[in-house]
mmCIF file of C-alpha atoms in Angstrom:
data_model
loop_
_atom_site.group_PDB
_atom_site.id
_atom_site.type_symbol
_atom_site.label_atom_id
_atom_site.label_comp_id
_atom_site.label_asym_id
_atom_site.label_seq_id
_atom_site.Cartn_x
_atom_site.Cartn_y
_atom_site.Cartn_z
ATOM 1 C CA PHE X 1 -71.250 -113.842 -78.947
ATOM 2 C CA ASP X 2 -70.943 -117.216 -78.762
ATOM 3 C CA LEU X 3 -67.275 -117.141 -78.271
ATOM 4 C CA PRO X 4 -65.072 -114.132 -76.385
ATOM 5 C CA LEU X 5 -65.451 -111.069 -78.753
ATOM 6 C CA GLN X 6 -62.807 -108.626 -78.276
ATOM 7 C CA GLU X 7 -63.665 -104.608 -78.223
ATOM 8 C CA SER X 8 -63.554 -102.772 -81.661
ATOM 9 C CA TYR X 9 -61.597 -99.497 -80.586
ATOM 10 C CA ALA X 10 -62.726 -95.870 -81.516
ATOM 11 C CA ALA X 11 -61.603 -92.940 -79.069
ATOM 12 C CA VAL X 12 -61.059 -89.356 -81.512
ATOM 13 C CA PRO X 13 -59.275 -87.297 -80.591
ATOM 14 C CA GLN X 14 -60.579 -83.277 -79.914
ATOM 15 C CA ASP X 15 -57.912 -82.092 -82.497
ATOM 16 C CA GLN X 16 -58.291 -81.120 -85.924
ATOM 17 C CA PHE X 17 -55.904 -83.127 -87.588
ATOM 18 C CA GLY X 18 -56.743 -86.038 -85.238
ATOM 19 C CA LEU X 19 -59.971 -85.643 -86.089
ATOM 20 C CA ALA X 20 -58.747 -85.744 -89.213
ATOM 21 C CA GLU X 21 -56.358 -89.126 -88.678
ATOM 22 C CA SER X 22 -59.743 -91.005 -87.094
ATOM 23 C CA GLY X 23 -62.423 -89.506 -90.295
ATOM 24 C CA SER X 24 -60.448 -91.108 -92.348
ATOM 25 C CA GLY X 25 -59.272 -93.778 -90.693
ATOM 26 C CA TYR X 26 -56.175 -92.874 -91.224
ATOM 27 C CA THR X 27 -54.055 -94.168 -87.612
ATOM 28 C CA ARG X 28 -53.892 -97.234 -86.080
ATOM 29 C CA ASP X 29 -55.197 -96.228 -82.799
ATOM 30 C CA GLN X 30 -58.820 -97.462 -84.076
ATOM 31 C CA THR X 31 -59.205 -101.060 -83.841
ATOM 32 C CA ILE X 32 -61.605 -103.687 -85.654
ATOM 33 C CA SER X 33 -62.660 -106.986 -84.551
ATOM 34 C CA PRO X 34 -63.289 -109.024 -88.723
ATOM 35 C CA VAL X 35 -66.609 -109.654 -86.732
ATOM 36 C CA HIS X 36 -67.543 -106.576 -85.788
ATOM 37 C CA GLY X 37 -67.071 -106.375 -90.090
ATOM 38 C CA ALA X 38 -68.900 -108.170 -90.782
ATOM 39 C CA MET X 39 -71.914 -106.683 -88.569
ATOM 40 C CA ILE X 40 -71.062 -103.261 -90.144
ATOM 41 C CA ALA X 41 -71.666 -104.398 -93.791
ATOM 42 C CA ALA X 42 -75.004 -106.386 -92.509
ATOM 43 C CA ALA X 43 -75.835 -103.154 -91.276
ATOM 44 C CA VAL X 44 -75.501 -100.808 -94.220
ATOM 45 C CA ILE X 45 -77.332 -102.988 -96.090
ATOM 46 C CA ASN X 46 -80.309 -103.767 -93.876
ATOM 47 C CA ASN X 47 -81.626 -100.570 -93.453
ATOM 48 C CA GLY X 48 -78.877 -99.148 -90.805
ATOM 49 C CA TRP X 49 -79.895 -102.536 -88.851
ATOM 50 C CA MET X 50 -77.604 -104.139 -87.481
ATOM 51 C CA PRO X 51 -77.809 -107.390 -86.825
ATOM 52 C CA LYS X 52 -76.629 -109.908 -83.189
ATOM 53 C CA PRO X 53 -74.252 -112.052 -83.995
ATOM 54 C CA TYR X 54 -74.597 -115.862 -83.529
ATOM 55 C CA LEU X 55 -72.303 -119.393 -83.800
ATOM 56 C CA VAL X 56 -74.443 -121.909 -81.914
ATOM 57 C CA GLU X 57 -77.597 -122.146 -83.466
ATOM 58 C CA SER X 58 -78.417 -124.770 -81.135
ATOM 59 C CA VAL X 59 -77.273 -127.791 -79.101
ATOM 60 C CA ILE X 60 -79.980 -131.310 -78.690
ATOM 61 C CA GLY X 61 -79.076 -133.728 -75.954
ATOM 62 C CA ASP X 62 -78.520 -137.444 -76.497
ATOM 63 C CA LYS X 63 -82.211 -138.001 -76.651
ATOM 64 C CA GLY X 64 -82.672 -135.854 -79.316
ATOM 65 C CA GLU X 65 -84.665 -133.649 -77.590
ATOM 66 C CA HIS X 66 -83.448 -129.616 -78.196
ATOM 67 C CA LEU X 67 -81.259 -127.873 -75.004
ATOM 68 C CA TYR X 68 -80.969 -124.317 -77.075
ATOM 69 C CA LYS X 69 -82.387 -123.659 -79.752
ATOM 70 C CA TYR X 70 -81.653 -119.456 -80.943
ATOM 71 C CA GLU X 71 -83.993 -117.579 -80.949
ATOM 72 C CA PRO X 72 -83.350 -114.223 -82.973
ATOM 73 C CA VAL X 73 -83.171 -110.687 -81.024
ATOM 74 C CA SER X 74 -84.246 -107.026 -81.905
ATOM 75 C CA LYS X 75 -81.228 -105.253 -84.624
ATOM 76 C CA ARG X 76 -79.358 -102.300 -83.127
ATOM 77 C CA PRO X 77 -80.747 -98.867 -85.297
ATOM 78 C CA THR X 78 -77.582 -97.845 -86.415
ATOM 79 C CA VAL X 79 -78.419 -94.825 -88.916
ATOM 80 C CA LEU X 80 -81.256 -94.035 -91.188
ATOM 81 C CA ALA X 81 -83.367 -95.973 -93.301
ATOM 82 C CA LYS X 82 -82.036 -93.351 -96.133
ATOM 83 C CA THR X 83 -78.528 -93.159 -95.221
ATOM 84 C CA ALA X 84 -78.166 -96.913 -95.225
ATOM 85 C CA HIS X 85 -79.742 -97.160 -98.637
ATOM 86 C CA GLN X 86 -76.733 -93.598 -99.646
ATOM 87 C CA LEU X 87 -74.268 -96.185 -98.731
ATOM 88 C CA ALA X 88 -75.201 -98.863 -99.504
ATOM 89 C CA GLN X 89 -74.827 -97.618 -102.776
ATOM 90 C CA MET X 90 -71.260 -95.947 -102.193
ATOM 91 C CA MET X 91 -70.160 -98.580 -101.457
ATOM 92 C CA GLU X 92 -71.702 -100.801 -104.857
ATOM 93 C CA ARG X 93 -69.242 -97.345 -106.025
ATOM 94 C CA THR X 94 -66.038 -99.968 -104.196
ATOM 95 C CA ILE X 95 -66.258 -102.544 -106.498
ATOM 96 C CA ILE X 96 -66.670 -100.190 -110.351
ATOM 97 C CA THR X 97 -64.905 -98.019 -110.004
ATOM 98 C CA GLY X 98 -62.386 -97.715 -106.193
ATOM 99 C CA THR X 99 -59.966 -99.550 -105.128
ATOM 100 C CA ALA X 100 -61.790 -103.188 -105.150
ATOM 101 C CA ARG X 101 -62.486 -103.335 -109.175
ATOM 102 C CA LYS X 102 -58.915 -104.416 -109.785
ATOM 103 C CA HIS X 103 -60.677 -108.144 -107.483
ATOM 104 C CA TYR X 104 -64.057 -107.259 -109.533
ATOM 105 C CA ARG X 105 -62.732 -106.872 -112.408
ATOM 106 C CA ASP X 106 -65.117 -109.369 -114.627
ATOM 107 C CA TYR X 107 -68.200 -110.174 -111.839
ATOM 108 C CA ARG X 108 -70.711 -108.707 -114.148
ATOM 109 C CA ARG X 109 -69.644 -111.975 -116.392
ATOM 110 C CA ASN X 110 -70.168 -114.248 -113.686
ATOM 111 C CA ASP X 111 -73.128 -116.248 -113.746
ATOM 112 C CA VAL X 112 -73.504 -116.189 -110.158
ATOM 113 C CA LEU X 113 -71.928 -112.866 -109.098
ATOM 114 C CA SER X 114 -73.716 -111.173 -112.256
ATOM 115 C CA ASN X 115 -77.209 -111.835 -110.130
ATOM 116 C CA LEU X 116 -75.847 -109.707 -106.723
ATOM 117 C CA PHE X 117 -76.228 -106.367 -105.250
ATOM 118 C CA ILE X 118 -72.266 -105.645 -104.350
ATOM 119 C CA GLY X 119 -71.023 -103.733 -102.153
ATOM 120 C CA GLY X 120 -67.319 -102.661 -99.578
ATOM 121 C CA LYS X 121 -65.678 -100.663 -97.838
ATOM 122 C CA THR X 122 -61.770 -101.347 -98.764
ATOM 123 C CA GLY X 123 -58.576 -100.540 -96.239
ATOM 124 C CA SER X 124 -55.409 -100.764 -95.485
ATOM 125 C CA LEU X 125 -52.235 -99.950 -93.123
ATOM 126 C CA THR X 126 -49.654 -101.399 -91.106
ATOM 127 C CA GLY X 127 -50.355 -102.130 -87.626
ATOM 128 C CA TYR X 128 -48.090 -104.052 -84.663
ATOM 129 C CA LYS X 129 -50.470 -105.963 -83.791
ATOM 130 C CA PRO X 130 -49.241 -108.313 -85.283
ATOM 131 C CA ARG X 131 -46.939 -106.455 -87.327
ATOM 132 C CA GLY X 132 -47.097 -106.275 -90.660
ATOM 133 C CA LYS X 133 -49.338 -104.827 -92.836
ATOM 134 C CA TYR X 134 -53.982 -105.722 -92.635
ATOM 135 C CA ASP X 135 -55.429 -105.618 -95.587
ATOM 136 C CA TRP X 136 -59.205 -105.095 -95.102
ATOM 137 C CA PHE X 137 -62.734 -105.678 -97.695
ATOM 138 C CA VAL X 138 -65.477 -105.579 -95.705
ATOM 139 C CA GLY X 139 -68.339 -106.111 -97.650
ATOM 140 C CA PHE X 140 -72.550 -107.984 -98.897
ATOM 141 C CA ALA X 141 -73.728 -109.518 -101.551
ATOM 142 C CA ARG X 142 -77.686 -110.356 -101.523
ATOM 143 C CA ASP X 143 -79.822 -110.497 -104.098
ATOM 144 C CA ALA X 144 -80.000 -108.282 -106.217
ATOM 145 C CA ASP X 145 -84.129 -108.627 -106.333
ATOM 146 C CA HIS X 146 -84.140 -108.177 -102.506
ATOM 147 C CA PRO X 147 -87.034 -106.930 -101.364
ATOM 148 C CA VAL X 148 -86.608 -103.734 -99.647
ATOM 149 C CA LYS X 149 -88.927 -103.664 -95.033
ATOM 150 C CA LEU X 150 -89.333 -100.583 -93.774
ATOM 151 C CA SER X 151 -90.719 -100.085 -90.284
ATOM 152 C CA LEU X 152 -93.610 -97.535 -91.226
ATOM 153 C CA LYS X 153 -95.004 -94.964 -87.857
ATOM 154 C CA ASN X 154 -97.580 -96.678 -86.037
ATOM 155 C CA GLY X 155 -94.140 -99.183 -85.451
ATOM 156 C CA GLU X 156 -96.540 -102.427 -88.353
ATOM 157 C CA LYS X 157 -93.044 -104.200 -91.206
ATOM 158 C CA VAL X 158 -93.579 -104.125 -94.764
ATOM 159 C CA GLN X 159 -91.671 -105.494 -97.697
ATOM 160 C CA VAL X 160 -91.557 -103.291 -100.739
ATOM 161 C CA ASN X 161 -90.621 -105.909 -104.012
ATOM 162 C CA LEU X 162 -89.451 -102.925 -106.158
ATOM 163 C CA SER X 163 -89.675 -103.236 -109.655
ATOM 164 C CA ILE X 164 -85.946 -102.109 -110.795
ATOM 165 C CA ASN X 165 -83.410 -104.258 -112.109
ATOM 166 C CA HIS X 166 -80.408 -104.333 -110.614
ATOM 167 C CA LYS X 167 -77.525 -105.216 -113.307
ATOM 168 C CA LEU X 168 -78.709 -102.187 -115.350
ATOM 169 C CA GLN X 169 -79.392 -99.988 -112.032
ATOM 170 C CA SER X 170 -76.046 -100.648 -111.618
ATOM 171 C CA HIS X 171 -74.301 -100.578 -114.933
ATOM 172 C CA ILE X 172 -75.303 -96.908 -115.426
ATOM 173 C CA GLU X 173 -75.042 -96.085 -112.454
ATOM 174 C CA MET X 174 -71.730 -97.455 -113.107
ATOM 175 C CA LEU X 175 -71.297 -95.379 -116.847
ATOM 176 C CA PHE X 176 -72.069 -92.675 -115.064
ATOM 177 C CA SER X 177 -69.690 -92.187 -113.057
ATOM 178 C CA ARG X 178 -66.964 -93.502 -115.063
ATOM 179 C CA TYR X 179 -67.368 -90.349 -117.405
ATOM 180 C CA ARG X 180 -68.861 -87.694 -115.677
ATOM 181 C CA PRO X 181 -71.638 -85.481 -117.366
ATOM 182 C CA ASP X 182 -72.325 -82.892 -115.861
ATOM 183 C CA TYR X 183 -75.919 -83.910 -114.983
ATOM 184 C CA ALA X 184 -77.253 -86.715 -117.061
ATOM 185 C CA ALA X 185 -80.566 -88.657 -115.815
ATOM 186 C CA PHE X 186 -82.052 -92.400 -117.546
ATOM 187 C CA VAL X 187 -85.569 -94.610 -117.245
ATOM 188 C CA ALA X 188 -85.838 -97.521 -118.940
ATOM 189 C CA MET X 189 -89.488 -98.816 -118.783
ATOM 190 C CA ASP X 190 -91.314 -101.828 -120.389
ATOM 191 C CA ALA X 191 -93.361 -100.552 -122.805
ATOM 192 C CA ASP X 192 -96.259 -103.771 -122.716
ATOM 193 C CA THR X 193 -96.469 -102.947 -118.540
ATOM 194 C CA GLY X 194 -95.177 -99.432 -117.776
ATOM 195 C CA LYS X 195 -92.883 -101.389 -114.991
ATOM 196 C CA ILE X 196 -89.755 -98.859 -114.684
ATOM 197 C CA LEU X 197 -86.251 -100.747 -114.647
ATOM 198 C CA ALA X 198 -84.006 -98.536 -114.537
ATOM 199 C CA LEU X 199 -83.935 -95.005 -112.829
ATOM 200 C CA ALA X 200 -80.366 -93.306 -111.643
ATOM 201 C CA ASP X 201 -79.409 -90.264 -111.789
ATOM 202 C CA TYR X 202 -75.628 -87.802 -110.990
ATOM 203 C CA SER X 203 -74.019 -84.718 -110.976
ATOM 204 C CA LYS X 204 -70.108 -83.664 -109.939
ATOM 205 C CA ASN X 205 -71.496 -81.642 -108.253
ATOM 206 C CA GLY X 206 -74.346 -83.462 -106.746
ATOM 207 C CA HIS X 207 -78.179 -82.500 -106.212
ATOM 208 C CA LYS X 208 -80.930 -82.713 -104.103
ATOM 209 C CA GLY X 209 -83.877 -85.091 -104.914
ATOM 210 C CA ASN X 210 -83.878 -87.018 -107.877
ATOM 211 C CA LEU X 211 -82.955 -85.518 -111.708
ATOM 212 C CA ALA X 212 -84.789 -88.150 -112.786
ATOM 213 C CA ILE X 213 -88.955 -87.058 -111.823
ATOM 214 C CA ARG X 214 -87.603 -83.719 -111.840
ATOM 215 C CA SER X 215 -89.337 -81.632 -115.231
ATOM 216 C CA SER X 216 -87.332 -78.365 -115.818
ATOM 217 C CA PHE X 217 -85.307 -79.589 -117.897
ATOM 218 C CA PRO X 218 -86.445 -78.312 -121.520
ATOM 219 C CA ALA X 219 -87.691 -81.188 -124.660
ATOM 220 C CA ALA X 220 -86.613 -79.913 -127.235
ATOM 221 C CA SER X 221 -86.293 -82.113 -130.116
ATOM 222 C CA VAL X 222 -87.996 -85.244 -128.096
ATOM 223 C CA PHE X 223 -91.107 -82.055 -128.520
ATOM 224 C CA LYS X 224 -90.703 -83.433 -131.860
ATOM 225 C CA VAL X 225 -92.254 -86.700 -131.798
ATOM 226 C CA ILE X 226 -95.550 -85.137 -130.933
ATOM 227 C CA THR X 227 -95.562 -82.394 -133.561
ATOM 228 C CA SER X 228 -94.736 -85.634 -136.176
ATOM 229 C CA ALA X 229 -98.013 -87.572 -134.593
ATOM 230 C CA ALA X 230 -99.745 -84.673 -135.586
ATOM 231 C CA ALA X 231 -99.030 -84.202 -138.613
ATOM 232 C CA ILE X 232 -99.787 -87.554 -139.697
ATOM 233 C CA GLU X 233 -103.115 -87.958 -137.780
ATOM 234 C CA ASP X 234 -104.483 -84.037 -138.709
ATOM 235 C CA GLY X 235 -102.309 -83.119 -141.513
ATOM 236 C CA GLY X 236 -102.414 -85.135 -143.942
ATOM 237 C CA LEU X 237 -98.627 -85.710 -143.511
ATOM 238 C CA ALA X 238 -97.200 -89.157 -143.396
ATOM 239 C CA PRO X 239 -93.691 -91.038 -142.565
ATOM 240 C CA HIS X 240 -93.105 -90.705 -147.356
ATOM 241 C CA SER X 241 -93.838 -87.207 -147.745
ATOM 242 C CA ARG X 242 -91.845 -84.739 -149.014
ATOM 243 C CA ILE X 243 -91.334 -80.956 -147.843
ATOM 244 C CA PRO X 244 -88.844 -78.095 -149.235
ATOM 245 C CA PHE X 245 -86.082 -75.730 -146.720
ATOM 246 C CA ASN X 246 -83.749 -73.780 -147.593
ATOM 247 C CA GLY X 247 -80.523 -72.959 -144.102
ATOM 248 C CA SER X 248 -78.983 -76.252 -141.344
ATOM 249 C CA ALA X 249 -80.484 -78.071 -140.138
ATOM 250 C CA THR X 250 -79.870 -77.042 -136.838
ATOM 251 C CA SER X 251 -80.735 -73.282 -137.098
ATOM 252 C CA LEU X 252 -84.419 -71.640 -136.634
ATOM 253 C CA TYR X 253 -85.333 -68.875 -138.929
ATOM 254 C CA LYS X 254 -88.896 -66.523 -139.802
ATOM 255 C CA ARG X 255 -86.989 -66.461 -143.537
ATOM 256 C CA ASN X 256 -86.542 -70.321 -143.110
ATOM 257 C CA LEU X 257 -90.744 -70.899 -142.135
ATOM 258 C CA ASP X 258 -91.797 -69.623 -145.834
ATOM 259 C CA PHE X 259 -92.645 -71.713 -148.429
ATOM 260 C CA ARG X 260 -90.733 -70.282 -151.269
ATOM 261 C CA VAL X 261 -88.661 -72.576 -153.923
ATOM 262 C CA ASN X 262 -85.252 -71.706 -154.726
ATOM 263 C CA ARG X 263 -82.201 -73.069 -156.486
ATOM 264 C CA TRP X 264 -81.027 -73.875 -152.424
ATOM 265 C CA THR X 265 -84.456 -75.534 -150.948
ATOM 266 C CA ARG X 266 -83.835 -79.306 -150.112
ATOM 267 C CA PHE X 267 -86.426 -81.679 -150.489
ATOM 268 C CA VAL X 268 -87.304 -83.934 -147.588
ATOM 269 C CA SER X 269 -89.620 -86.992 -145.800
ATOM 270 C CA LEU X 270 -91.460 -86.358 -142.946
ATOM 271 C CA GLU X 271 -90.302 -88.800 -141.360
ATOM 272 C CA ASN X 272 -85.869 -88.146 -142.793
ATOM 273 C CA ALA X 273 -86.621 -84.722 -141.505
ATOM 274 C CA LEU X 274 -87.726 -86.864 -137.827
ATOM 275 C CA ALA X 275 -83.671 -89.039 -138.162
ATOM 276 C CA ARG X 276 -82.232 -85.845 -139.103
ATOM 277 C CA SER X 277 -83.605 -83.547 -137.018
ATOM 278 C CA ILE X 278 -84.217 -80.272 -139.385
ATOM 279 C CA ASN X 279 -86.102 -77.472 -137.059
ATOM 280 C CA SER X 280 -87.373 -75.075 -139.695
ATOM 281 C CA VAL X 281 -89.750 -78.518 -141.345
ATOM 282 C CA PHE X 282 -91.410 -78.701 -138.238
ATOM 283 C CA GLY X 283 -91.820 -75.125 -137.939
ATOM 284 C CA LYS X 284 -93.152 -75.414 -141.110
ATOM 285 C CA ILE X 285 -95.596 -77.955 -140.625
ATOM 286 C CA ALA X 286 -96.847 -76.599 -136.871
ATOM 287 C CA ALA X 287 -96.689 -72.765 -138.027
ATOM 288 C CA HIS X 288 -98.935 -73.858 -141.395
ATOM 289 C CA GLY X 289 -100.426 -76.455 -141.515
ATOM 290 C CA LEU X 290 -101.704 -78.052 -137.500
ATOM 291 C CA GLY X 291 -102.006 -74.328 -135.917
ATOM 292 C CA GLN X 292 -102.172 -73.805 -132.027
ATOM 293 C CA GLN X 293 -105.388 -75.406 -131.234
ATOM 294 C CA VAL X 294 -104.552 -78.623 -133.060
ATOM 295 C CA LEU X 295 -100.408 -78.673 -131.385
ATOM 296 C CA GLN X 296 -101.716 -78.101 -127.753
ATOM 297 C CA ARG X 297 -104.007 -81.189 -128.636
ATOM 298 C CA TYR X 298 -101.179 -83.303 -129.562
ATOM 299 C CA ALA X 299 -99.532 -82.798 -126.255
ATOM 300 C CA ASN X 300 -101.984 -82.652 -123.311
ATOM 301 C CA SER X 301 -103.202 -85.614 -125.459
ATOM 302 C CA PHE X 302 -99.189 -87.056 -125.061
ATOM 303 C CA LEU X 303 -99.953 -86.047 -121.420
ATOM 304 C CA PHE X 304 -98.017 -82.177 -121.397
ATOM 305 C CA ASN X 305 -99.534 -80.247 -118.681
ATOM 306 C CA ARG X 306 -101.519 -83.355 -116.429
ATOM 307 C CA GLU X 307 -100.130 -84.680 -113.597
ATOM 308 C CA ILE X 308 -98.795 -88.052 -113.597
ATOM 309 C CA ASP X 309 -99.949 -90.499 -110.604
ATOM 310 C CA PHE X 310 -96.152 -92.668 -110.317
ATOM 311 C CA ASP X 311 -95.243 -93.947 -106.776
ATOM 312 C CA LEU X 312 -92.731 -90.579 -106.550
ATOM 313 C CA PRO X 313 -93.464 -87.672 -106.654
ATOM 314 C CA LEU X 314 -93.553 -87.041 -110.353
ATOM 315 C CA GLN X 315 -93.093 -82.898 -111.667
ATOM 316 C CA GLU X 316 -95.885 -81.863 -114.882
ATOM 317 C CA SER X 317 -94.441 -81.795 -118.377
ATOM 318 C CA TYR X 318 -95.051 -78.248 -119.133
ATOM 319 C CA ALA X 319 -96.055 -77.094 -123.373
ATOM 320 C CA ALA X 320 -98.172 -73.831 -123.658
ATOM 321 C CA VAL X 321 -98.347 -73.341 -127.254
ATOM 322 C CA PRO X 322 -98.000 -70.478 -128.531
ATOM 323 C CA GLN X 323 -100.485 -68.659 -130.895
ATOM 324 C CA ASP X 324 -97.328 -66.555 -132.550
ATOM 325 C CA GLN X 325 -95.820 -68.181 -135.797
ATOM 326 C CA PHE X 326 -92.419 -67.882 -134.827
ATOM 327 C CA GLY X 327 -93.550 -69.213 -131.070
ATOM 328 C CA LEU X 328 -95.436 -72.270 -132.510
ATOM 329 C CA ALA X 329 -92.922 -72.631 -134.884
ATOM 330 C CA GLU X 330 -90.145 -73.140 -132.386
ATOM 331 C CA SER X 331 -93.088 -74.741 -130.052
ATOM 332 C CA GLY X 332 -93.559 -77.483 -132.798
ATOM 333 C CA SER X 333 -89.455 -77.789 -133.922
ATOM 334 C CA GLY X 334 -88.996 -78.186 -130.149
ATOM 335 C CA TYR X 335 -86.319 -74.519 -130.119
ATOM 336 C CA THR X 336 -87.810 -73.025 -127.515
ATOM 337 C CA ARG X 337 -86.218 -73.396 -123.203
ATOM 338 C CA ASP X 338 -90.074 -73.205 -121.935
ATOM 339 C CA GLN X 339 -91.652 -76.509 -122.906
ATOM 340 C CA THR X 340 -90.106 -78.684 -120.636
ATOM 341 C CA ILE X 341 -89.928 -82.396 -119.132
ATOM 342 C CA SER X 342 -88.896 -85.492 -117.586
ATOM 343 C CA PRO X 343 -86.711 -88.493 -117.823
ATOM 344 C CA VAL X 344 -89.437 -90.396 -117.357
ATOM 345 C CA HIS X 345 -92.605 -88.774 -118.906
ATOM 346 C CA GLY X 346 -89.914 -89.156 -122.496
ATOM 347 C CA ALA X 347 -89.669 -92.744 -121.696
ATOM 348 C CA MET X 348 -94.049 -93.426 -121.129
ATOM 349 C CA ILE X 349 -93.678 -91.022 -124.523
ATOM 350 C CA ALA X 350 -91.089 -93.035 -126.680
ATOM 351 C CA ALA X 351 -93.105 -96.383 -124.851
ATOM 352 C CA ALA X 352 -96.938 -94.886 -125.944
ATOM 353 C CA VAL X 353 -95.158 -94.710 -129.492
ATOM 354 C CA ILE X 354 -93.939 -98.107 -129.559
ATOM 355 C CA ASN X 355 -97.598 -99.076 -128.983
#
């Protein structure tokens, strides 16, 4: 460094409690300079590469000649790029839901800060050099749309520009952290271009991979969109077509699949049946109006059972429509665990409807 910079110090003990103190930072025996703190934050945001700090950019002689000009040197590797990315996401939580949240409470309303990806780590402990309480904030901030830089195996360096809207992505991740669902995934896509604007996932106990690209989740009533499309194009129905149904909206029983009308029968339009997600209506449409081949054709048309070209390995969504009458009803209403879909595919189906 251009100024005499004292070494930071960390001698990790071997005893169990000493290890605990060291790992948690709950010790006065580990010291650091503010410059080193800035370098650590820089390594996190730079895919694990720690830059060499410098203060003197150039020295110019009295005749205007350059006596010295700083030349960037290779950064020092600290951790893998994947690890650094995960650390950056964790440090962002510090300002959203963690120990620095009160200082960043309104940063999303700030014209400048709201366009930045910000993360950091606080630290507080009393010390003796000088005596008093030490309060730290080591952090980073960069343009939210900053590209990702990678090094390939052959040594070539490339820059990857992602489509993610960081403000939206971080907002969804903040909501997940606040409400802590057992499992959650969120995908936002530009319906016109297919541009992925957010791809977020969460689970209380952790998980492998990204839930947004898994297709192990039941499609449930989302499949009613497929059945509705088939009913309008091949089944001769219109949104205002009235259909009789008995029983509750959420159940599906064989006795409610016929078209008999009695004093308990209610009539509902196709559009209201979709809005209210009435299982028996869509069960009737599938079993009596469409049949297995038609419904399977529309499922395939909406890219079930097909590999979907995507930049990440996206699992295939699955829908094998049965031939028996009640199996057809279950499939058409989505009242089955045997039809699965990925959140990315769900966003694509919604985009197909609006397009």
